Coordinates of C-alpha atoms in Angstrom, one line a residue:
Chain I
X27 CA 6.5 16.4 -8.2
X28 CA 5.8 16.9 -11.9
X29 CA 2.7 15.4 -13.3
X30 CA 3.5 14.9 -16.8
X31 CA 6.9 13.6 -17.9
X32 CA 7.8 12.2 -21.2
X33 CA 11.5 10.6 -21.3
X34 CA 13.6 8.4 -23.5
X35 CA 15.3 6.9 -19.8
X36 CA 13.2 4.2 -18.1
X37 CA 11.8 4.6 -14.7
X38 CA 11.6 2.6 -11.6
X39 CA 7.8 1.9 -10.4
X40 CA 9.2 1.3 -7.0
X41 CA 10.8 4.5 -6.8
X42 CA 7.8 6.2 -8.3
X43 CA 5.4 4.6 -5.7
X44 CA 7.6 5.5 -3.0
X45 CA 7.2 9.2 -4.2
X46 CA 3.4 9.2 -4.8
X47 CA 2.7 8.0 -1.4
X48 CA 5.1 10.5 0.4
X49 CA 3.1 13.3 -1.6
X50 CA -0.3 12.0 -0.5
X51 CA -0.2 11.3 3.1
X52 CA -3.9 11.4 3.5
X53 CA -4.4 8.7 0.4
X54 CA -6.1 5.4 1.5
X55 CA -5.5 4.5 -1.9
X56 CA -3.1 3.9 -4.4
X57 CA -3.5 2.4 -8.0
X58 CA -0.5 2.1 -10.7
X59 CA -0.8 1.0 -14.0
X60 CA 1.8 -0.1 -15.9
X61 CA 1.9 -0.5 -19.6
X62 CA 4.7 -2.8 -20.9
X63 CA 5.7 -3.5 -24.6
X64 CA 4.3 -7.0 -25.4
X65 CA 6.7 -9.2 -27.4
X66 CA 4.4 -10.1 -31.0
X67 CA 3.3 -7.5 -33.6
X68 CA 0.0 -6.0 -33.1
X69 CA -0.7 -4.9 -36.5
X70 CA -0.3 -8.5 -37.6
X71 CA -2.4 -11.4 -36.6
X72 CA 0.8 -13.2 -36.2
X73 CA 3.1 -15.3 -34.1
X74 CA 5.8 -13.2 -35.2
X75 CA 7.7 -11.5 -32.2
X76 CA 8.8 -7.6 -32.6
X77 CA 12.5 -6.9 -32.0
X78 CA 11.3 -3.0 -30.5
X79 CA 8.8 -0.2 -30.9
X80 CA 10.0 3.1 -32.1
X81 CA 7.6 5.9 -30.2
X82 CA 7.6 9.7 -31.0
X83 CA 5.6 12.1 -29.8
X84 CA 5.0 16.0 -30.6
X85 CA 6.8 17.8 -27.7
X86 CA 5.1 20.2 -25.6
X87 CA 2.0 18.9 -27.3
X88 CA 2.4 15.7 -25.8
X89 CA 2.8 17.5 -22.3
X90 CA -0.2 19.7 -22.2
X91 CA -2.5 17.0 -23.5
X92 CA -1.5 14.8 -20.9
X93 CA -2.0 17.4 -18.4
X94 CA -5.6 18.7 -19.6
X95 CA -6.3 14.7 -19.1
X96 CA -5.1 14.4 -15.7
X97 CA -7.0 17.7 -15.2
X98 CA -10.2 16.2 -16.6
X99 CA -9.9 13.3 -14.4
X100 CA -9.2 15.0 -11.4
X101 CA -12.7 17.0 -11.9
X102 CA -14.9 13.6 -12.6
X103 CA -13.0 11.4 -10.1
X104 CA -11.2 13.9 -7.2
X105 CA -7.5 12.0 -6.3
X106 CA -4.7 13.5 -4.0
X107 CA -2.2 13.1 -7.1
X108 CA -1.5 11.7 -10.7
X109 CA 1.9 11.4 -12.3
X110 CA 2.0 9.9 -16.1
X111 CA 5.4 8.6 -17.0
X112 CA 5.7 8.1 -20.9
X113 CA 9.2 6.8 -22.7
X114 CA 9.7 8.0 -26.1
X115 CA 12.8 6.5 -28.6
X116 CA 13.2 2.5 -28.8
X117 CA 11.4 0.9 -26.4
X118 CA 12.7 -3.4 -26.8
X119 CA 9.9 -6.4 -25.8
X120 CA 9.0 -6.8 -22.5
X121 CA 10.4 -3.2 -21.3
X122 CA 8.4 -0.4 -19.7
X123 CA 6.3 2.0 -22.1
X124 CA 4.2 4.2 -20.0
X125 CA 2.8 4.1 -15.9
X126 CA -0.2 5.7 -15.0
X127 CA -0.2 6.4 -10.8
X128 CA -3.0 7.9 -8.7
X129 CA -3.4 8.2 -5.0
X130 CA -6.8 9.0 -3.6
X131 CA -8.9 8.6 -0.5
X132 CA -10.9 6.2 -1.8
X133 CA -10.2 2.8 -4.0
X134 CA -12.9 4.0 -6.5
X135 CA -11.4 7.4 -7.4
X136 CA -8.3 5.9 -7.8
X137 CA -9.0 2.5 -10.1
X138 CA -11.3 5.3 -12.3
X139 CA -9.3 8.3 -12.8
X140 CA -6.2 5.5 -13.5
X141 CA -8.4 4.1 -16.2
X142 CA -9.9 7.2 -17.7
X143 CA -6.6 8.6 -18.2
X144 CA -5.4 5.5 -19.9
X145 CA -8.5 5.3 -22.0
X146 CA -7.6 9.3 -22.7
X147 CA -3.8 9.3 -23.1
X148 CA -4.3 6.2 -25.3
X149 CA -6.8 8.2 -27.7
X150 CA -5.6 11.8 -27.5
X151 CA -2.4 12.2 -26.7
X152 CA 0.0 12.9 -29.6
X153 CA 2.3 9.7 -29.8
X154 CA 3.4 7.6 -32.1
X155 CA 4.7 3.5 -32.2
X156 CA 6.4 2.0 -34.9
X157 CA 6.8 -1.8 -34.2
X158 CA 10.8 -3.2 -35.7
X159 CA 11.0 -6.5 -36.3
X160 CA 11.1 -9.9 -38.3
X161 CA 8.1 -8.9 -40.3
X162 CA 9.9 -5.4 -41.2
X163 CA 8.7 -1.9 -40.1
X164 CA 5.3 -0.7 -39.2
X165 CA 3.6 2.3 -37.8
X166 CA 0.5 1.6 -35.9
X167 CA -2.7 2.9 -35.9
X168 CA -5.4 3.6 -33.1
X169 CA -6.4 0.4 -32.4
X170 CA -10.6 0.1 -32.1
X171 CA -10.4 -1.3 -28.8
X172 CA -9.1 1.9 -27.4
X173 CA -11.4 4.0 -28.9
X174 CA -14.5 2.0 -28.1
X175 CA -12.7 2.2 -24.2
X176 CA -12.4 5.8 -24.4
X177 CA -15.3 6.1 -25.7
X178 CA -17.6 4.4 -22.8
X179 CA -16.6 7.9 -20.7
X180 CA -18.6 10.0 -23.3
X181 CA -21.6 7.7 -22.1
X182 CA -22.6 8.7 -18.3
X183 CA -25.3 5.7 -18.5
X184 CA -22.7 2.9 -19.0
X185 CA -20.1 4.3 -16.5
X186 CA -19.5 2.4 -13.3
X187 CA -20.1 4.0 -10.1
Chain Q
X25 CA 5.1 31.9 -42.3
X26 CA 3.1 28.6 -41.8
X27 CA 5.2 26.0 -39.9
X28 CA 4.0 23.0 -40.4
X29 CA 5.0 19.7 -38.9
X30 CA 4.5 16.1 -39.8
X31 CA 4.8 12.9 -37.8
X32 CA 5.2 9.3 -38.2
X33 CA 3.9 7.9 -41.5
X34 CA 3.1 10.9 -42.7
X35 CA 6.7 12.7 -42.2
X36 CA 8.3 9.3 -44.1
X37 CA 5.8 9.7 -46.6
X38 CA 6.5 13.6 -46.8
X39 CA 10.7 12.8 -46.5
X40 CA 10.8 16.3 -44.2
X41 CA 9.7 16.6 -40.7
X42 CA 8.9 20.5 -41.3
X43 CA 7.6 22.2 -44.3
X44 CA 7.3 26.2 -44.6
X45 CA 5.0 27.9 -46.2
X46 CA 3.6 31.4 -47.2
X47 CA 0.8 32.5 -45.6
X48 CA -0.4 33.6 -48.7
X49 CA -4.1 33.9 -49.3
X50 CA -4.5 30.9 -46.6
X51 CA -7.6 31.6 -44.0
X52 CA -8.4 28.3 -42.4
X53 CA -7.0 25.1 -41.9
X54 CA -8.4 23.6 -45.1
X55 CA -6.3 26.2 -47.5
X56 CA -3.9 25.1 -46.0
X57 CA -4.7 21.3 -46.5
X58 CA -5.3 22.0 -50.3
X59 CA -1.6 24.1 -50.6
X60 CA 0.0 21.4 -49.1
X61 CA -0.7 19.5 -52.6
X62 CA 1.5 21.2 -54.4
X63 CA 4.6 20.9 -52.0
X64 CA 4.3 17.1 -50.9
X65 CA 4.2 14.1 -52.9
X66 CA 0.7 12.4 -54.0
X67 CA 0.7 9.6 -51.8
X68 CA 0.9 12.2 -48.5
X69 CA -2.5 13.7 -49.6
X70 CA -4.1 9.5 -50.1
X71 CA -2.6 9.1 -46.6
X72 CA -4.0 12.5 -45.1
X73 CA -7.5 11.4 -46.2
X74 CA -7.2 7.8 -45.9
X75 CA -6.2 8.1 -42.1
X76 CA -8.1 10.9 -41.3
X77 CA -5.7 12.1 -40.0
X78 CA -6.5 15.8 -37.2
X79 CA -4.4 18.7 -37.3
X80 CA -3.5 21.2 -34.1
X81 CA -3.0 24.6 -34.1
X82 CA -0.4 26.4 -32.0
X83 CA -0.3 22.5 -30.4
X84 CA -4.0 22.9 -29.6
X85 CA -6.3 20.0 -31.7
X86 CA -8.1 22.2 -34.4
X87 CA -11.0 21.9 -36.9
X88 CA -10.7 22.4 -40.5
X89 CA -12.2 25.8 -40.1
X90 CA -10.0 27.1 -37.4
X91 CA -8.3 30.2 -38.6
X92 CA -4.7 30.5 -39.3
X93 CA -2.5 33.6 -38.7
X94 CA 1.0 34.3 -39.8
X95 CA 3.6 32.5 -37.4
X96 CA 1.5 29.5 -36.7
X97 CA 2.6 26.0 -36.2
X98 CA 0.4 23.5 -37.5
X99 CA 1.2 19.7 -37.0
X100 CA -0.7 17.2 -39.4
X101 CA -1.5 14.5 -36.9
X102 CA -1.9 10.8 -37.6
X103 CA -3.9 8.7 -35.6
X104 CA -1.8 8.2 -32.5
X105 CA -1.0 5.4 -30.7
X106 CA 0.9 6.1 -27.6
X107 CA 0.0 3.8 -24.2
Chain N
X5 CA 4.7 -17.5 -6.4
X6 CA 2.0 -18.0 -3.9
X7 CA -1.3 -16.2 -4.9
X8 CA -1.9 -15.2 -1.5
X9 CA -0.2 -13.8 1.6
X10 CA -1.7 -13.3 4.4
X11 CA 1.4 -11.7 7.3
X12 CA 2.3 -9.6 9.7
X13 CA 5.1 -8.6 7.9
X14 CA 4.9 -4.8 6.0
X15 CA 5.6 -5.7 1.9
X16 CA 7.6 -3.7 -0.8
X17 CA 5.7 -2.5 -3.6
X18 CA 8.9 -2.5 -5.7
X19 CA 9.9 -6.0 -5.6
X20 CA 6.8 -7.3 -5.4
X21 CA 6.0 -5.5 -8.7
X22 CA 9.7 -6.7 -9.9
X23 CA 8.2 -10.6 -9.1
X24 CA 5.3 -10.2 -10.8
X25 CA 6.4 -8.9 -14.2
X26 CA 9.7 -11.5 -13.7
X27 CA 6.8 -14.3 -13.5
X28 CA 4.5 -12.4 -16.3
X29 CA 6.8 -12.4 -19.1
X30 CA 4.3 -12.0 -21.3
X31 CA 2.0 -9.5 -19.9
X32 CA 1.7 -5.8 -21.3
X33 CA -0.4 -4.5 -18.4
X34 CA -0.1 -4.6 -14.9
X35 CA -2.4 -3.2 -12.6
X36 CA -1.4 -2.8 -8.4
X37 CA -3.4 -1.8 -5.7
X38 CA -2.2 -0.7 -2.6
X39 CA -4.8 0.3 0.4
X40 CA -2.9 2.3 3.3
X41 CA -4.8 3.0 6.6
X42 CA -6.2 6.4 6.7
X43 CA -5.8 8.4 9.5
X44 CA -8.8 9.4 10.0
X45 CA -11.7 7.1 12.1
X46 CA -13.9 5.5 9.4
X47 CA -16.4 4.9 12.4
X48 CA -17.4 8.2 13.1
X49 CA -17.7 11.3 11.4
X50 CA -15.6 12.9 12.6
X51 CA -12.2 14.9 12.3
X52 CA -10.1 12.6 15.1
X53 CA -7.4 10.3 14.0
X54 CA -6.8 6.9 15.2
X55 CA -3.6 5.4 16.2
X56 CA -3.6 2.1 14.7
X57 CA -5.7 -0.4 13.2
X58 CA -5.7 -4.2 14.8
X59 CA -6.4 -6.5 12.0
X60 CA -7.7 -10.1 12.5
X61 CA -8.6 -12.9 10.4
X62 CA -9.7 -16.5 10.5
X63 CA -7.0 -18.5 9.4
X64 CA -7.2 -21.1 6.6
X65 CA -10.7 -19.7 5.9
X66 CA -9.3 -16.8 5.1
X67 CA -6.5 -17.7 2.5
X68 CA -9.3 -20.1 0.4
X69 CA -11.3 -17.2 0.4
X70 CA -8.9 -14.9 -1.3
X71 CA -7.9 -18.1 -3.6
X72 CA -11.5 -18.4 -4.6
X73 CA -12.1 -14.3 -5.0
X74 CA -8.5 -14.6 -7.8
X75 CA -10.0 -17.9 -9.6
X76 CA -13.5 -16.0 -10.2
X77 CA -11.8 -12.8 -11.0
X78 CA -9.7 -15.1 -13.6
X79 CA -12.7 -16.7 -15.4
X80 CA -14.4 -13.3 -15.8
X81 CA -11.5 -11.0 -17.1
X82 CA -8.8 -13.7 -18.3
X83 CA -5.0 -12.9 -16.8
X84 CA -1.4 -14.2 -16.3
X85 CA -0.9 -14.1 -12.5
X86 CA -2.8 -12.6 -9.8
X87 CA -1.5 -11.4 -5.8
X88 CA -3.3 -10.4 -3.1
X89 CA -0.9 -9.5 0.0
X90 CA -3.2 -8.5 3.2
X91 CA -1.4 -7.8 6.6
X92 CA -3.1 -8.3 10.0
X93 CA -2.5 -7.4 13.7
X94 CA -1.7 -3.9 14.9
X95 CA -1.1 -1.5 11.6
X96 CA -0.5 2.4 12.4
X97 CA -1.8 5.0 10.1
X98 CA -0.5 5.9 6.5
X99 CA 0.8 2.0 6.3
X100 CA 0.3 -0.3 3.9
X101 CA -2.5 -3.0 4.7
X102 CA -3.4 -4.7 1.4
X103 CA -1.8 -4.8 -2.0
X104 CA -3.9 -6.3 -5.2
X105 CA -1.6 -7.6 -8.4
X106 CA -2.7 -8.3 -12.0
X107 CA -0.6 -8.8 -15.0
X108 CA -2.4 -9.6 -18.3
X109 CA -2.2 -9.1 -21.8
X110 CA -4.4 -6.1 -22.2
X111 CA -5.0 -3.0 -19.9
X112 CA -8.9 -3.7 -19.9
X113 CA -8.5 -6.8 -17.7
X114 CA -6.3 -6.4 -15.4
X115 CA -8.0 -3.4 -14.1
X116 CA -11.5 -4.9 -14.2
X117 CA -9.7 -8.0 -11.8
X118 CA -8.3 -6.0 -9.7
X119 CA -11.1 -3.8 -8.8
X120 CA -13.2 -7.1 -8.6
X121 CA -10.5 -9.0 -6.6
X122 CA -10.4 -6.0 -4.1
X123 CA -13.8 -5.6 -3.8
X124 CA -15.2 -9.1 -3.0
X125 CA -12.3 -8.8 -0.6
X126 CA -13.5 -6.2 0.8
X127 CA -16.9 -8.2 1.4
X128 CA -15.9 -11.8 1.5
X129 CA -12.9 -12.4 3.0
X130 CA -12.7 -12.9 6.5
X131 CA -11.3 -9.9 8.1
X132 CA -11.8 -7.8 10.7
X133 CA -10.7 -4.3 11.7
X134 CA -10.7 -2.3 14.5
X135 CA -9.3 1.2 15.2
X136 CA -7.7 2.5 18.1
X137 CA -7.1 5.9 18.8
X138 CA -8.4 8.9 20.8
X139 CA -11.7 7.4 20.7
X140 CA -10.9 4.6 22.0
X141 CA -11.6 1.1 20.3
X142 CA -14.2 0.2 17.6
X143 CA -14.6 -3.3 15.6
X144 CA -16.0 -1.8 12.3
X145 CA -18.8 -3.2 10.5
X146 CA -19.0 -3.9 6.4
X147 CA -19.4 -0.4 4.8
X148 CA -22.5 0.2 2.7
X149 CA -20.1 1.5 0.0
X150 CA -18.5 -1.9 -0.1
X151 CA -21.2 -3.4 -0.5
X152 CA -22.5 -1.7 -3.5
X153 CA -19.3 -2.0 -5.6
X154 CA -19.5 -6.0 -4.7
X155 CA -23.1 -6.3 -5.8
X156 CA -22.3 -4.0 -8.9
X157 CA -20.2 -7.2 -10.8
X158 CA -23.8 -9.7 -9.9
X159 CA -25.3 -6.9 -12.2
X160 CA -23.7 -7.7 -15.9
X161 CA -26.2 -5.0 -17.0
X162 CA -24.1 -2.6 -15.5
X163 CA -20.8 -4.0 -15.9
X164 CA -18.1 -2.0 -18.0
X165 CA -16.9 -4.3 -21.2
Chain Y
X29 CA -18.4 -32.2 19.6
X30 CA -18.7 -29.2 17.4
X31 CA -15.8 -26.5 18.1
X32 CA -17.0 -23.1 17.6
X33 CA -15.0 -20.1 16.8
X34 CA -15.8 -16.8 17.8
X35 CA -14.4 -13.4 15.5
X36 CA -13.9 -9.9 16.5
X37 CA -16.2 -8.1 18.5
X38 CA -18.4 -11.5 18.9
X39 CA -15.1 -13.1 20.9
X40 CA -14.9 -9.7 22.7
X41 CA -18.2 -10.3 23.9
X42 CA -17.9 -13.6 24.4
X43 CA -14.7 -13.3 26.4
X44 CA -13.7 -16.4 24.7
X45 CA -12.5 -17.0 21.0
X46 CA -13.6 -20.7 21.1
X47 CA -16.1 -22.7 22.7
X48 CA -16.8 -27.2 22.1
X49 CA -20.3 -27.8 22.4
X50 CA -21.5 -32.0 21.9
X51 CA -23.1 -32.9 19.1
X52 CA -26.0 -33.9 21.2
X53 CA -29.6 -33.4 19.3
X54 CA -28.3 -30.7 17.2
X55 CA -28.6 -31.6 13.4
X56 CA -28.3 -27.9 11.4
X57 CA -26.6 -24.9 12.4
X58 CA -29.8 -23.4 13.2
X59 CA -29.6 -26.0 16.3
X60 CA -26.4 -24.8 17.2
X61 CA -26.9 -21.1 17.5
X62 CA -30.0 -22.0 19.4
X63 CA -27.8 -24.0 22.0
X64 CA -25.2 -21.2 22.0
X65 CA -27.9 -19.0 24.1
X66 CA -27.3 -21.1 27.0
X67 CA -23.8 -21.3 27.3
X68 CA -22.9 -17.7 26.0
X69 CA -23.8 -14.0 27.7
X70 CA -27.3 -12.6 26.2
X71 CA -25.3 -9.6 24.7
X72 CA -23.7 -12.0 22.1
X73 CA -27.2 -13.4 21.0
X74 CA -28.0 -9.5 20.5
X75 CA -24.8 -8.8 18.6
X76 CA -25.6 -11.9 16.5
X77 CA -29.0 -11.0 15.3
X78 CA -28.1 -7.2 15.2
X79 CA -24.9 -7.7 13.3
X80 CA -26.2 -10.7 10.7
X81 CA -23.4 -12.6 11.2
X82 CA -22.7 -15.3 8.7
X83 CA -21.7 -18.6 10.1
X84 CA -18.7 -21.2 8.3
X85 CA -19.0 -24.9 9.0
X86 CA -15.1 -26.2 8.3
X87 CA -14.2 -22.8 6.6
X88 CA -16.9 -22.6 4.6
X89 CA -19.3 -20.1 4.4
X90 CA -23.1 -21.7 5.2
X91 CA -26.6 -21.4 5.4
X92 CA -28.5 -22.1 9.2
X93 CA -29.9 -24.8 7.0
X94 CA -26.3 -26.5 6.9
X95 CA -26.1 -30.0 8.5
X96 CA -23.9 -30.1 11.6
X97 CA -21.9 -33.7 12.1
X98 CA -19.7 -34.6 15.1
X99 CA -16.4 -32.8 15.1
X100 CA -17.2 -30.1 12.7
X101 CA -15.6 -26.7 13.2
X102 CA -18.2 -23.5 12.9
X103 CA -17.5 -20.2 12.8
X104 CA -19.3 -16.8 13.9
X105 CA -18.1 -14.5 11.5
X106 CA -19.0 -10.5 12.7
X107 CA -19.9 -8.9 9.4
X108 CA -16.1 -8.2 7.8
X109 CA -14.2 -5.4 7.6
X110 CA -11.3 -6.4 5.4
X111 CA -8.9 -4.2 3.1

């Protein structure tokens, strides 16, 4: 199974559970985050609904970044398996953007590492939205909230156990 | 050669995805930075600093001071905002 | 959709994740938990594995429990829907016994539920395991670990923002 | 009369998952557990201390200080394993 794939189709979290638990027989846990496009512009503090995103990404960039973070959570949080799915191209309301999936022993391991690489892919990983809609075009920024939630992993004293 | 790519805002801004140019006298990232002035139009260079945006190497992320060598692809990175 | 489910019956991850975003229009994150039964005995430390788990609860007591555990989760990190699924009576190693579901607006929250939804489950609700296997039978007692990630969310000083 | 549900490994013990017990003087659930000695094996009165078991009065969990009142049901609840 390939940890890292970035793909213009959209993917099928059943599927993709079904997978990660037949590649992690000894897991006792599994946690999948799933990111979904929500339906009102983020750059505005509006009412206003987007039509779609438009993502891009820097390829093979994109890949290896998402890997080293999957690496780095592997070493503070040990899991059986990760697998980050992330859709690039147009990307309507309410569909799919991006699942995070990782099976471990433990709960803990898995609800962390699941977050850290959110926090991570979020912050570091070389993609790029463009919300379409009533209001026009836009291209996003890094929100504050995501860096402030990567952030907290810099910071051993505020991490949860 | 110095490839260098641009993304999002920055490539709309630039109106070219991927700019070429002579190694030249270039050393480090920042020569690089300060040629690009002369090939892109004003408003990239107010977005480059206004964003702050980073830059990779060879798709690594790279300082200003990292070294450049003929052949290299650089990508001038805006903040992202994948997730 | 009922909030809670306590069964027999096994559950599919798919189409309970189908339900949830179907009743979660809204949401941009979603957040499942699945806990499978190791193979291994948690009782001893040791390298045999069990044959099955026999789960029990107490009825009625149980389901308010797990009602109450999703209405403190929802005051403390505000989301759309919540599930908890938990299956009792005889469940074999590498099956599913518990599934936790959380759609909300932002990614923040519906992690921080479902880790607090699974873990005052954990030490609330009123469940009880035993394994069966090669060592024979053994009820199993609350697990210090549990413990500690409950008492964690009394402790705000601690708490992740 | 107070019904009383036995749990687990308590029931086990107790080779019975339910026992009815009259009111009689009893007044908290401290009474009860106290009254439960005579009608239950001495290994259960063990397991209860050894274990702290928490005790429900109609599905709720409650102190030993909970008042008991005719036709309540409590419950012996074996420290819990769930998830």
């Amino acid at each position: 199974m390939i940890d890292v794939v970035i793909c213009e189709q959209d993917f099928d979290v059943g599927e993709q559970y079904a997978q990660v638990c037949a590649l992690a027989p000894r897991a006792g846990a599994v946690v999948f985050f799933v990111g979904l496009v929500r339906d009102l512009y983020d750059s505005h503090d509006s009412s206003e609904t987007i039509e779609f995103l438009e993502l891009e990404h820097y390829p093979g960039m994109t890949e290896s970044l998402c890997q080293e973070i999957i690496d780095q959570a592997r070493q503070r949080f040990p899991f059986d398996l990760a697998r980050v799915i992330h859709r690039v191209g147009k990307i309507h309301a309410s569909e799919q953007i991006v699942m995070v999936a990782v099976a471990s022993r433990h709960r803990d391991n898995a609800f962390q590492a699941a977050q850290f690489i959110m926090d991570y892919l979020k912050t570091r990983a070389t993609f790029w939205k463009k919300e379409v809609g009533v209001k026009g075009e836009q291209w996003l920024g890094r929100k504050e909230s995501d860096l402030s939630a990567s952030l907290r992993w810099e910071n051993n004293s505020t991490e949860l156990k | 050669m110095i490839k260098v790519l641009l993304f999002a805002n920055l490539r709309d801004i630039a109106g070219a995805s991927q700019i070429e140019l002579p190694l030249g006298n270039m050393v480090q990232v920042r020569d690089l930075l300060a040629d690009l002035v002369s090939h892109v139009p004003g408003e990239l260079i107010e977005a480059l600093s206004d964003e702050s945006a980073m830059v990779s190497v060879n798709q690594k992320y790279a300082g200003w001071d990292a070294p450049l060598f003929d052949g290299d692809e650089v990508g001038i990175l805006p903040p992202v905002s994948g997730g």
